[in-house]
mmCIF file of C-alpha atoms in Angstrom:
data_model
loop_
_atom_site.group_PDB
_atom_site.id
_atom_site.type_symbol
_atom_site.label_atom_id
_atom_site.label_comp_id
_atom_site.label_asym_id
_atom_site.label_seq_id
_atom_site.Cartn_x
_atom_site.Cartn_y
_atom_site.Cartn_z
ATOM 1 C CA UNK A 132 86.794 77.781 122.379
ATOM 2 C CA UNK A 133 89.302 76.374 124.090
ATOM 3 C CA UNK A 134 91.118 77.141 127.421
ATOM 4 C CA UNK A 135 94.248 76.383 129.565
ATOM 5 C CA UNK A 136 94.819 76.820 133.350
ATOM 6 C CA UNK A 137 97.850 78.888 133.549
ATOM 7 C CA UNK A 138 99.647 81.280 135.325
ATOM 8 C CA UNK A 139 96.042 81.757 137.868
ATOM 9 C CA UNK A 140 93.953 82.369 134.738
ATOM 10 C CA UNK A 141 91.828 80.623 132.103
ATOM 11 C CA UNK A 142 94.148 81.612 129.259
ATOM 12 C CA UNK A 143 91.315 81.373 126.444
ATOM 13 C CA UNK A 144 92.851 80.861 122.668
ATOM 14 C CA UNK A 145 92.214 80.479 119.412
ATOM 15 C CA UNK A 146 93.906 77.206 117.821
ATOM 16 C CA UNK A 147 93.164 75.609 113.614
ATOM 17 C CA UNK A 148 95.497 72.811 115.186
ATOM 18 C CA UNK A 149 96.931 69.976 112.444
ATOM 19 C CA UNK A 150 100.626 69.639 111.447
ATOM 20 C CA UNK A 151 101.295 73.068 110.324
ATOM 21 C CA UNK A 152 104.573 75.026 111.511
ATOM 22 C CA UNK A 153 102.974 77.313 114.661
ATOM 23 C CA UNK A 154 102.059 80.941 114.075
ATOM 24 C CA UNK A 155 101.000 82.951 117.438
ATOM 25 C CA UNK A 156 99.211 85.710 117.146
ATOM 26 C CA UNK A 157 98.939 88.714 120.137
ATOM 27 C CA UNK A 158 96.442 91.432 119.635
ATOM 28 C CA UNK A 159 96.156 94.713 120.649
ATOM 29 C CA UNK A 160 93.941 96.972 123.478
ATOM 30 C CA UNK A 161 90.751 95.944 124.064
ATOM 31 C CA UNK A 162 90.923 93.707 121.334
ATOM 32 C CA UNK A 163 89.739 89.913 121.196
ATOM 33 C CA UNK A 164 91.615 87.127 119.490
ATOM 34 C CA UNK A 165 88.506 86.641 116.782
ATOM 35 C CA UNK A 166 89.443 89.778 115.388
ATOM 36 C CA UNK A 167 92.547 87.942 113.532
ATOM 37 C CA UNK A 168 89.762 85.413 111.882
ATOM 38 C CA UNK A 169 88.866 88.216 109.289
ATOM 39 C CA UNK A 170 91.911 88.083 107.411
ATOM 40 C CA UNK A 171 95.526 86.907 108.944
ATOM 41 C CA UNK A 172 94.397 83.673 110.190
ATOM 42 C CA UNK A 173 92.763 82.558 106.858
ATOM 43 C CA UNK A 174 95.945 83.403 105.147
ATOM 44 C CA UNK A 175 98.370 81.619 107.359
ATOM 45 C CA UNK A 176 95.982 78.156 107.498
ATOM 46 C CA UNK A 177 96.070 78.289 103.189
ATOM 47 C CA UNK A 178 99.617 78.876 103.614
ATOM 48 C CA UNK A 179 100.431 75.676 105.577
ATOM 49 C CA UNK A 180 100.409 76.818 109.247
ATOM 50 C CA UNK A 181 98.978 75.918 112.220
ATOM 51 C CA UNK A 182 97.785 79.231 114.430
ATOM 52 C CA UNK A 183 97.254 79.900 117.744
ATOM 53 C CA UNK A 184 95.545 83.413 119.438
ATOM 54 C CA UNK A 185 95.066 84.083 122.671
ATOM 55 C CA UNK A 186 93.039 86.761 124.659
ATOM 56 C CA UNK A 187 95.359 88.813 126.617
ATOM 57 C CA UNK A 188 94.581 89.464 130.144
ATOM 58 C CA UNK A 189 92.413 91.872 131.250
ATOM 59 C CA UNK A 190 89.560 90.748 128.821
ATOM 60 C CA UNK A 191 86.756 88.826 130.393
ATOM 61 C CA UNK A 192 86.988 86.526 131.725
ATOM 62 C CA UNK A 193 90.509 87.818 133.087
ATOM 63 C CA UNK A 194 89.366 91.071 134.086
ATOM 64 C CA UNK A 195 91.207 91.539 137.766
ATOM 65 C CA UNK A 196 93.700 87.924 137.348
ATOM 66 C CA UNK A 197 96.183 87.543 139.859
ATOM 67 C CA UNK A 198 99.567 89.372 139.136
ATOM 68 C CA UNK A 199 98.166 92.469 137.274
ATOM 69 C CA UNK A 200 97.795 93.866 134.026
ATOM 70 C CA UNK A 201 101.403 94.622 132.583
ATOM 71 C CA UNK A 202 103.088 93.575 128.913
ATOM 72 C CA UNK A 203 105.446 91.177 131.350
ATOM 73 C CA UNK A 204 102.207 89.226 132.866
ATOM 74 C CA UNK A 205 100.974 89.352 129.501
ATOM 75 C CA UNK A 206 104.231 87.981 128.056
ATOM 76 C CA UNK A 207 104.455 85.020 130.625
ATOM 77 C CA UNK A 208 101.032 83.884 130.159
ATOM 78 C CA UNK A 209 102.389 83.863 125.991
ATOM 79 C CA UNK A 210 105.570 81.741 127.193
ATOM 80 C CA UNK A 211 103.506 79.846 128.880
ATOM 81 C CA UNK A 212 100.265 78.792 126.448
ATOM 82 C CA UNK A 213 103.631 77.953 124.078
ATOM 83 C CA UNK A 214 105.197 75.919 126.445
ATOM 84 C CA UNK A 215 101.681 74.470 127.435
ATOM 85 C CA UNK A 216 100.828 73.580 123.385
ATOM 86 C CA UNK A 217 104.529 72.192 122.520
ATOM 87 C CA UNK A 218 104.863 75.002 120.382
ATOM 88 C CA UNK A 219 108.246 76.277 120.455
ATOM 89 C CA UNK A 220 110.683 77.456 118.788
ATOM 90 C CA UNK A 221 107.510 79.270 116.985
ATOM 91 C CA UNK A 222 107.117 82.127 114.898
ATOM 92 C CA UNK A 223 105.041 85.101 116.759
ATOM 93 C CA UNK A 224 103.226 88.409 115.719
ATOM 94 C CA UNK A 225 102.167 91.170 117.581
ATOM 95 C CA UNK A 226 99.666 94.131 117.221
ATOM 96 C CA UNK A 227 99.904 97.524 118.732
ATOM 97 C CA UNK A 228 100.086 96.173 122.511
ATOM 98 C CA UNK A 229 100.191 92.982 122.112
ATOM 99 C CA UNK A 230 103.876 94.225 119.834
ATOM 100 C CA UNK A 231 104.856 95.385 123.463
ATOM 101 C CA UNK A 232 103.797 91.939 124.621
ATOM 102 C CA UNK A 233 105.846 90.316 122.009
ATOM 103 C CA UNK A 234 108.865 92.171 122.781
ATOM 104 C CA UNK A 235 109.075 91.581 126.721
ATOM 105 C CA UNK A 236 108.626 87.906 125.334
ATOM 106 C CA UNK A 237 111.717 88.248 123.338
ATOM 107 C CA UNK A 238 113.661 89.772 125.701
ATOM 108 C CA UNK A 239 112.235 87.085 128.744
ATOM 109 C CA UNK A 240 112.036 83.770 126.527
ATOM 110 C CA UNK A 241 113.996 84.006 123.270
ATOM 111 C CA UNK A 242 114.494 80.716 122.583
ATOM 112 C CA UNK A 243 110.469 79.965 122.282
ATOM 113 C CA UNK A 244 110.846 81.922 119.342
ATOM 114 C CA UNK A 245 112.197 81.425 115.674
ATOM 115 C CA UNK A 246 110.927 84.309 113.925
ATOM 116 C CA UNK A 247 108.755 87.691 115.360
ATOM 117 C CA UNK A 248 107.128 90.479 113.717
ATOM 118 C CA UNK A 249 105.668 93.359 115.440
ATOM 119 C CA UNK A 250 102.903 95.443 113.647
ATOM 120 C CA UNK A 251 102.561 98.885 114.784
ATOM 121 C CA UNK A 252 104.933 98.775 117.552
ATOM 122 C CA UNK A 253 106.354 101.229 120.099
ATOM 123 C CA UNK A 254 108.983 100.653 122.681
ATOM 124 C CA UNK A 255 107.995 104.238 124.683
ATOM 125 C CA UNK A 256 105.091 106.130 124.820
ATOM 126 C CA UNK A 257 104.877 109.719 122.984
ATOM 127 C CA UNK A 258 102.409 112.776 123.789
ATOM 128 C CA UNK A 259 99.762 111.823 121.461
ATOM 129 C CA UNK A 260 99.696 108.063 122.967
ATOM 130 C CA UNK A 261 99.953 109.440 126.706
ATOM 131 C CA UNK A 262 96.834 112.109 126.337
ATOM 132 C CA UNK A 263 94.682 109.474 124.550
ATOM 133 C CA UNK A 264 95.021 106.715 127.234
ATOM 134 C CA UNK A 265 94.318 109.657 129.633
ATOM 135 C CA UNK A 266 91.083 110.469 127.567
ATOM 136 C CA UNK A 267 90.103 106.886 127.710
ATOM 137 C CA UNK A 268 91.022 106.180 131.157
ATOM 138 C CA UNK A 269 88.853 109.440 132.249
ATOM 139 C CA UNK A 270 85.645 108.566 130.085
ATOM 140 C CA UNK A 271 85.690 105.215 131.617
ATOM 141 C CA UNK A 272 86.054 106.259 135.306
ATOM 142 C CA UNK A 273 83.083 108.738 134.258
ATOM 143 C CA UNK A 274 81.082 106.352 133.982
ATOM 144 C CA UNK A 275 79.654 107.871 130.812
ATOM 145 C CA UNK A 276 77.479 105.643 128.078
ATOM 146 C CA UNK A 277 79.036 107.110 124.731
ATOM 147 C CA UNK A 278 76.676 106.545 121.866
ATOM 148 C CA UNK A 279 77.315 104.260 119.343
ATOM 149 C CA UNK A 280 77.101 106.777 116.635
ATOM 150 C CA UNK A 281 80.030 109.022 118.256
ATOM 151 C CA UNK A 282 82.203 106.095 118.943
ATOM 152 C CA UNK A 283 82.154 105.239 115.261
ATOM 153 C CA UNK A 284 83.361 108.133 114.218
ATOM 154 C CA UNK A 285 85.916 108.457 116.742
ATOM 155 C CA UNK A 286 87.532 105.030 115.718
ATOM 156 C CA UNK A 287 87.397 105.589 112.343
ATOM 157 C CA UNK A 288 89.435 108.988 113.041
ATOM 158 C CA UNK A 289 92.117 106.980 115.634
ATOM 159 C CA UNK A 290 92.251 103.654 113.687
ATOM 160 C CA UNK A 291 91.840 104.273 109.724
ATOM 161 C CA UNK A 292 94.071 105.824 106.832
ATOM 162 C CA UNK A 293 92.342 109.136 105.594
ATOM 163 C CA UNK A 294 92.666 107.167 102.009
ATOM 164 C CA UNK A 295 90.183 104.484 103.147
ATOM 165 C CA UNK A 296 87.776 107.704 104.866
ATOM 166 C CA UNK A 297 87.514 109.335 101.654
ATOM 167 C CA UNK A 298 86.151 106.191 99.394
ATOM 168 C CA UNK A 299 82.648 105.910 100.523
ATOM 169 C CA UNK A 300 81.919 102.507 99.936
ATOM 170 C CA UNK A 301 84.757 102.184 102.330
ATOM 171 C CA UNK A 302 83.790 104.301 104.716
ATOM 172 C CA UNK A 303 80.254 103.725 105.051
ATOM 173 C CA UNK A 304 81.337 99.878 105.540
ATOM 174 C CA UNK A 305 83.987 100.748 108.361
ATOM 175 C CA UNK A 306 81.506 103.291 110.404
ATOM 176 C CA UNK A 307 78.834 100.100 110.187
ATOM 177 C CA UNK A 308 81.788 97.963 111.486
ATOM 178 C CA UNK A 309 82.372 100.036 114.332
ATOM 179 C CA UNK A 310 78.626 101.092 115.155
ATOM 180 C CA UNK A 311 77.413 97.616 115.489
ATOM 181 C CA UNK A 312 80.578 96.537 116.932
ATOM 182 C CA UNK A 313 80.254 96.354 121.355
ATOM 183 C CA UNK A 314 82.651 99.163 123.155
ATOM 184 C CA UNK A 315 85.331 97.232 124.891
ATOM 185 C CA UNK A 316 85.100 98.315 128.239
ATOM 186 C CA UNK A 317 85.361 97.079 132.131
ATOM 187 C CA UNK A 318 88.270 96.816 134.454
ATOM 188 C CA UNK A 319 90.422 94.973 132.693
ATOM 189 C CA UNK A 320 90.595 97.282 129.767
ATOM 190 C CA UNK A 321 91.104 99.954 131.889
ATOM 191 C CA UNK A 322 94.388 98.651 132.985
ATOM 192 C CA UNK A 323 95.312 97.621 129.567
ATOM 193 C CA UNK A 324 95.267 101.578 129.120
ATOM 194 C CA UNK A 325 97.856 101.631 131.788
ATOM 195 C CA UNK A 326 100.035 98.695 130.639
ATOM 196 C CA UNK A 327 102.319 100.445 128.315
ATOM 197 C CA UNK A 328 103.233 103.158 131.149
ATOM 198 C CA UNK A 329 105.868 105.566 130.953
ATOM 199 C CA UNK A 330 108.680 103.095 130.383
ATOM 200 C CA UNK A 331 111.271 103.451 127.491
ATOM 201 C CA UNK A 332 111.781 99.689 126.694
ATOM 202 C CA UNK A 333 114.004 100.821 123.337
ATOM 203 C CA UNK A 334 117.581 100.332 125.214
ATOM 204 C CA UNK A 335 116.527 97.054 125.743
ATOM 205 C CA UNK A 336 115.485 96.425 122.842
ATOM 206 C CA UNK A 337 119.203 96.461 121.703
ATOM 207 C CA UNK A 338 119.935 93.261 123.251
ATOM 208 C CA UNK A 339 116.839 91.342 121.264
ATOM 209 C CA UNK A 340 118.444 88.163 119.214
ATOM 210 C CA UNK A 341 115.920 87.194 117.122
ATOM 211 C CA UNK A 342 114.819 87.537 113.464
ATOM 212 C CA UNK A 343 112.607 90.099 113.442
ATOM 213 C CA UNK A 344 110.236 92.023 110.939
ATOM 214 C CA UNK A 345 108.717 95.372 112.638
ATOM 215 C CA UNK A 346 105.462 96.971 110.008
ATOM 216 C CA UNK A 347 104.535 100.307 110.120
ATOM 217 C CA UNK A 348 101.384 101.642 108.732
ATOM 218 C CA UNK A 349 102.103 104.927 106.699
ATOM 219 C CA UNK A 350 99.228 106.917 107.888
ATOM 220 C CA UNK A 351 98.964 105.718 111.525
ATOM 221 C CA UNK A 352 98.389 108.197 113.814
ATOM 222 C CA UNK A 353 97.930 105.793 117.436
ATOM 223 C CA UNK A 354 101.190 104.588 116.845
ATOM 224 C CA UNK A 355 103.367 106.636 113.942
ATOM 225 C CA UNK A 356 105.270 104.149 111.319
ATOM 226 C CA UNK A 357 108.606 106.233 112.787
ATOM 227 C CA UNK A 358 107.929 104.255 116.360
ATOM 228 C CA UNK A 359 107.769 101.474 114.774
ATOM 229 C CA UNK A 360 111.101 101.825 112.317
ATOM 230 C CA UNK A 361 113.083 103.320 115.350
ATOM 231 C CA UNK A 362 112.805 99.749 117.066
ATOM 232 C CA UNK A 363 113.686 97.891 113.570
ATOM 233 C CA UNK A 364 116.815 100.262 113.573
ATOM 234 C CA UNK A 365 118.011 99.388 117.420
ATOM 235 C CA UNK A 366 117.329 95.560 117.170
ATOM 236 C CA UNK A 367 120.526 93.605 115.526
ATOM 237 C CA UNK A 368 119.866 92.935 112.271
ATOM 238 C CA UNK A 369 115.995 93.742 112.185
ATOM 239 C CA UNK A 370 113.974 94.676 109.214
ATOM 240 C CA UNK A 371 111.627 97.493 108.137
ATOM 241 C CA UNK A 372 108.533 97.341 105.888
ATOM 242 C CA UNK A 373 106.095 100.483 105.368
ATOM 243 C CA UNK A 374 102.653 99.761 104.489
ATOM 244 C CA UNK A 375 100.950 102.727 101.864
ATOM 245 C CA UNK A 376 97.580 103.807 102.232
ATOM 246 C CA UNK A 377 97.190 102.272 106.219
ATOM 247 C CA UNK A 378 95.940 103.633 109.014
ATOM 248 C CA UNK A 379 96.449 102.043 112.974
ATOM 249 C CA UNK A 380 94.054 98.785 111.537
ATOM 250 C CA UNK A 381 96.384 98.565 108.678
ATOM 251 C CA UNK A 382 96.534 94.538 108.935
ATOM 252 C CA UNK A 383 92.477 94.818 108.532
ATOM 253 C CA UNK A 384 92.856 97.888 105.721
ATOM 254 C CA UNK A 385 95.122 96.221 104.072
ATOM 255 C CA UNK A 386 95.246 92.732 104.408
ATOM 256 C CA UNK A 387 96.772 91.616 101.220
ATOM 257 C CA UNK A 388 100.432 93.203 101.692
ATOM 258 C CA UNK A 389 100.156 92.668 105.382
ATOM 259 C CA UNK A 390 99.724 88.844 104.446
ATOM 260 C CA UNK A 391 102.284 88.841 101.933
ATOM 261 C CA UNK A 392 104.899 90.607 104.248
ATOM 262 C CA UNK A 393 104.155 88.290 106.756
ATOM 263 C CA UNK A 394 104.417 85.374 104.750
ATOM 264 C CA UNK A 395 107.120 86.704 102.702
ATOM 265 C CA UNK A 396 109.317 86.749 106.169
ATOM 266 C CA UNK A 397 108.524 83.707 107.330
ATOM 267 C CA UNK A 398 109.294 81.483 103.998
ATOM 268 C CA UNK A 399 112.874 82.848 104.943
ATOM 269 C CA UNK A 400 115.057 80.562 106.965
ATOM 270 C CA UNK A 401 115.190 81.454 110.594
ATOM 271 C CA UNK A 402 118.211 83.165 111.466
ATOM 272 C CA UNK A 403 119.487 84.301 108.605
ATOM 273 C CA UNK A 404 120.449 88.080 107.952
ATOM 274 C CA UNK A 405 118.107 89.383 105.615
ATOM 275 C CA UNK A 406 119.332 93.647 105.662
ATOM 276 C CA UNK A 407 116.603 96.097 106.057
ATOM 277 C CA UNK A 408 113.505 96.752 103.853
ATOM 278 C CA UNK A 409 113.160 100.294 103.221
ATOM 279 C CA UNK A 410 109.805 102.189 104.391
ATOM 280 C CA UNK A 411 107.412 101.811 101.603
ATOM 281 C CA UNK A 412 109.070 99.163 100.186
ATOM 282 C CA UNK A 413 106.738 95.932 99.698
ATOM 283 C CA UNK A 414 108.039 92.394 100.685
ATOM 284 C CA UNK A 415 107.781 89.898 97.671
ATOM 285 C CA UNK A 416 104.306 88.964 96.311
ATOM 286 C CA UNK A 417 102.558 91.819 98.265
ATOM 287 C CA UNK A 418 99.673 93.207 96.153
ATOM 288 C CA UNK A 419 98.252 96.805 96.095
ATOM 289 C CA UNK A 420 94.095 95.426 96.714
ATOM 290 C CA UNK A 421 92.102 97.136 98.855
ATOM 291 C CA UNK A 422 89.721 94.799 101.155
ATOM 292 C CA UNK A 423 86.742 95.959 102.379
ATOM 293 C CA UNK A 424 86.277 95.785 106.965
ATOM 294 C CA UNK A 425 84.013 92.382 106.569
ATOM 295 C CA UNK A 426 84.056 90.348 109.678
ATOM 296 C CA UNK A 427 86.399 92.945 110.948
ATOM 297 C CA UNK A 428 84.916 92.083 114.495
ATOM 298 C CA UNK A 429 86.116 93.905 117.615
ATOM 299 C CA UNK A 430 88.970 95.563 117.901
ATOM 300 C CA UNK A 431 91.205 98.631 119.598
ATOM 301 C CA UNK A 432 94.911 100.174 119.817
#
């Protein structure tokens, strides 16, 4: 497991290493970097690349680190592990939050990157997103020990397409997932609740200058596939793939036309124009198999 010293914090990452072009890869919520190992890591390391994932801060052991818990300290300890690693100009992805993350890098350090793609991003927050933050904020400050049982449930609901929740091989594999999964929880999650804020990043997002792929899952309800298309539509020349049949952990639901999007993207030259994708509309080489949660590991919004 190894670590760098920057920016005040032991910035722990994921790295396969060897001579591969660099892939880095910026999770979500509450959510570790091991999470990626199920199924987007794999892929990428067949496929030639090297990867790199690092915890954001706010996990352990960055709980309370020096200079907060915002998307721009998260984005600066990014720039930084790339600088750190040699990687740049690299190709980037980010997840829920860590798509926020990735965008304040874009806007901060553009030149780090060659190619980004943001998975079930916003750029503001809507009522939905505000009252469950508020819900999770509140049961944390209550102090109360949820059980397992009701927690399963309740991530299935937030996190899963209603398509995977009505197979019940499917299900009954994702409720084990989350069961025996450990609730995030502690400090630093609770200010990852409060990272996104009530900021509306989108007219910034305008000025973004790099190639960029934004996925939406069709049957997300954390973060609704229109979020995501209304940033592909305000950043120059962005593009716009819908994944079918996907709820919020659509990159874990469906990993096989996550993996060819993503790799579909990046076998394209940096830079060049490549017109929109419309929603539903499968990169090349994306196939319609469903994989079940194994090794799913820990994850959130």
């Amino acid at each position: 497991m190894p670590s760098a010293f920057l920016n005040g914090i032991d910035l722990v990452h994921d790295d396969t290493g060897g001579d591969g072009e660099p892939v880095v890869l910026v999770n979500g919520t509450a959510a570790s970097r091991t999470t990626w190992r199920a199924h987007q890591t794999s892929a990428l390391v067949d496929a030639g690349y090297r990867v790199v994932a690092p915890d954001n801060r706010g996990l352990p052991p960055n709980e309370l680190p020096p200079g907060g818990i915002t998307p721009e300290a998260m984005a600066a300890d990014v720039a930084a592990l790339i600088d750190h690693l040699g990687l740049a100009p690299c190709r980037i992805v980010g997840f829920s939050l860590g798509a926020v993350v990735v965008g304040e890098l874009l806007l901060a350090r553009p030149e780090l990157v060659s190619q980004a793609v943001l998975m079930a991003g916003r750029a503001r927050p809507d009522t939905f997103d505000s009252a469950l933050n508020t819900a999770r904020r509140d049961l944390y400050d209550s102090g109360t020990d949820v059980p397992a049982s009701h927690r399963a449930v309740f991530s299935a609901l937030c996190y899963l397409s209603p398509h995977t929740l009505r197979d019940p091989a499917a299900a009954r594999d994702w409720i084990d997932v989350f069961t025996c999964a450990p609730g995030a929880n502690g400090p630093g999650v609770r200010a990852q609740y409060d990272a996104m804020g009530d900021a509306d990043r989108l007219p910034r997002f305008a000025t973004i200058d790099v190639p960029l792929l934004c996925i939406g899952f069709a049957d997300d309800v954390m973060v609704p596939p229109t979020a995501t298309r209304e940033i592909a539509e305000t950043v120059p020349g962005a593009r716009y793939t819908e994944i079918e049949r996907a709820g919020h952990f659509g990159h874990l639901e469906r990993p096989a036309e996550v993996n060819a999007a993503l790799l579909g993207f990046f076998a394209e030259a940096p830079g060049r124009s490549t017109g929109r994708v419309h929603p539903g509309t499968a990169l090349p080489g994306a196939s319609a198999r469903r994989a079940h949660p194994t090794d799913a590991g820990r994850g959130a919004a």
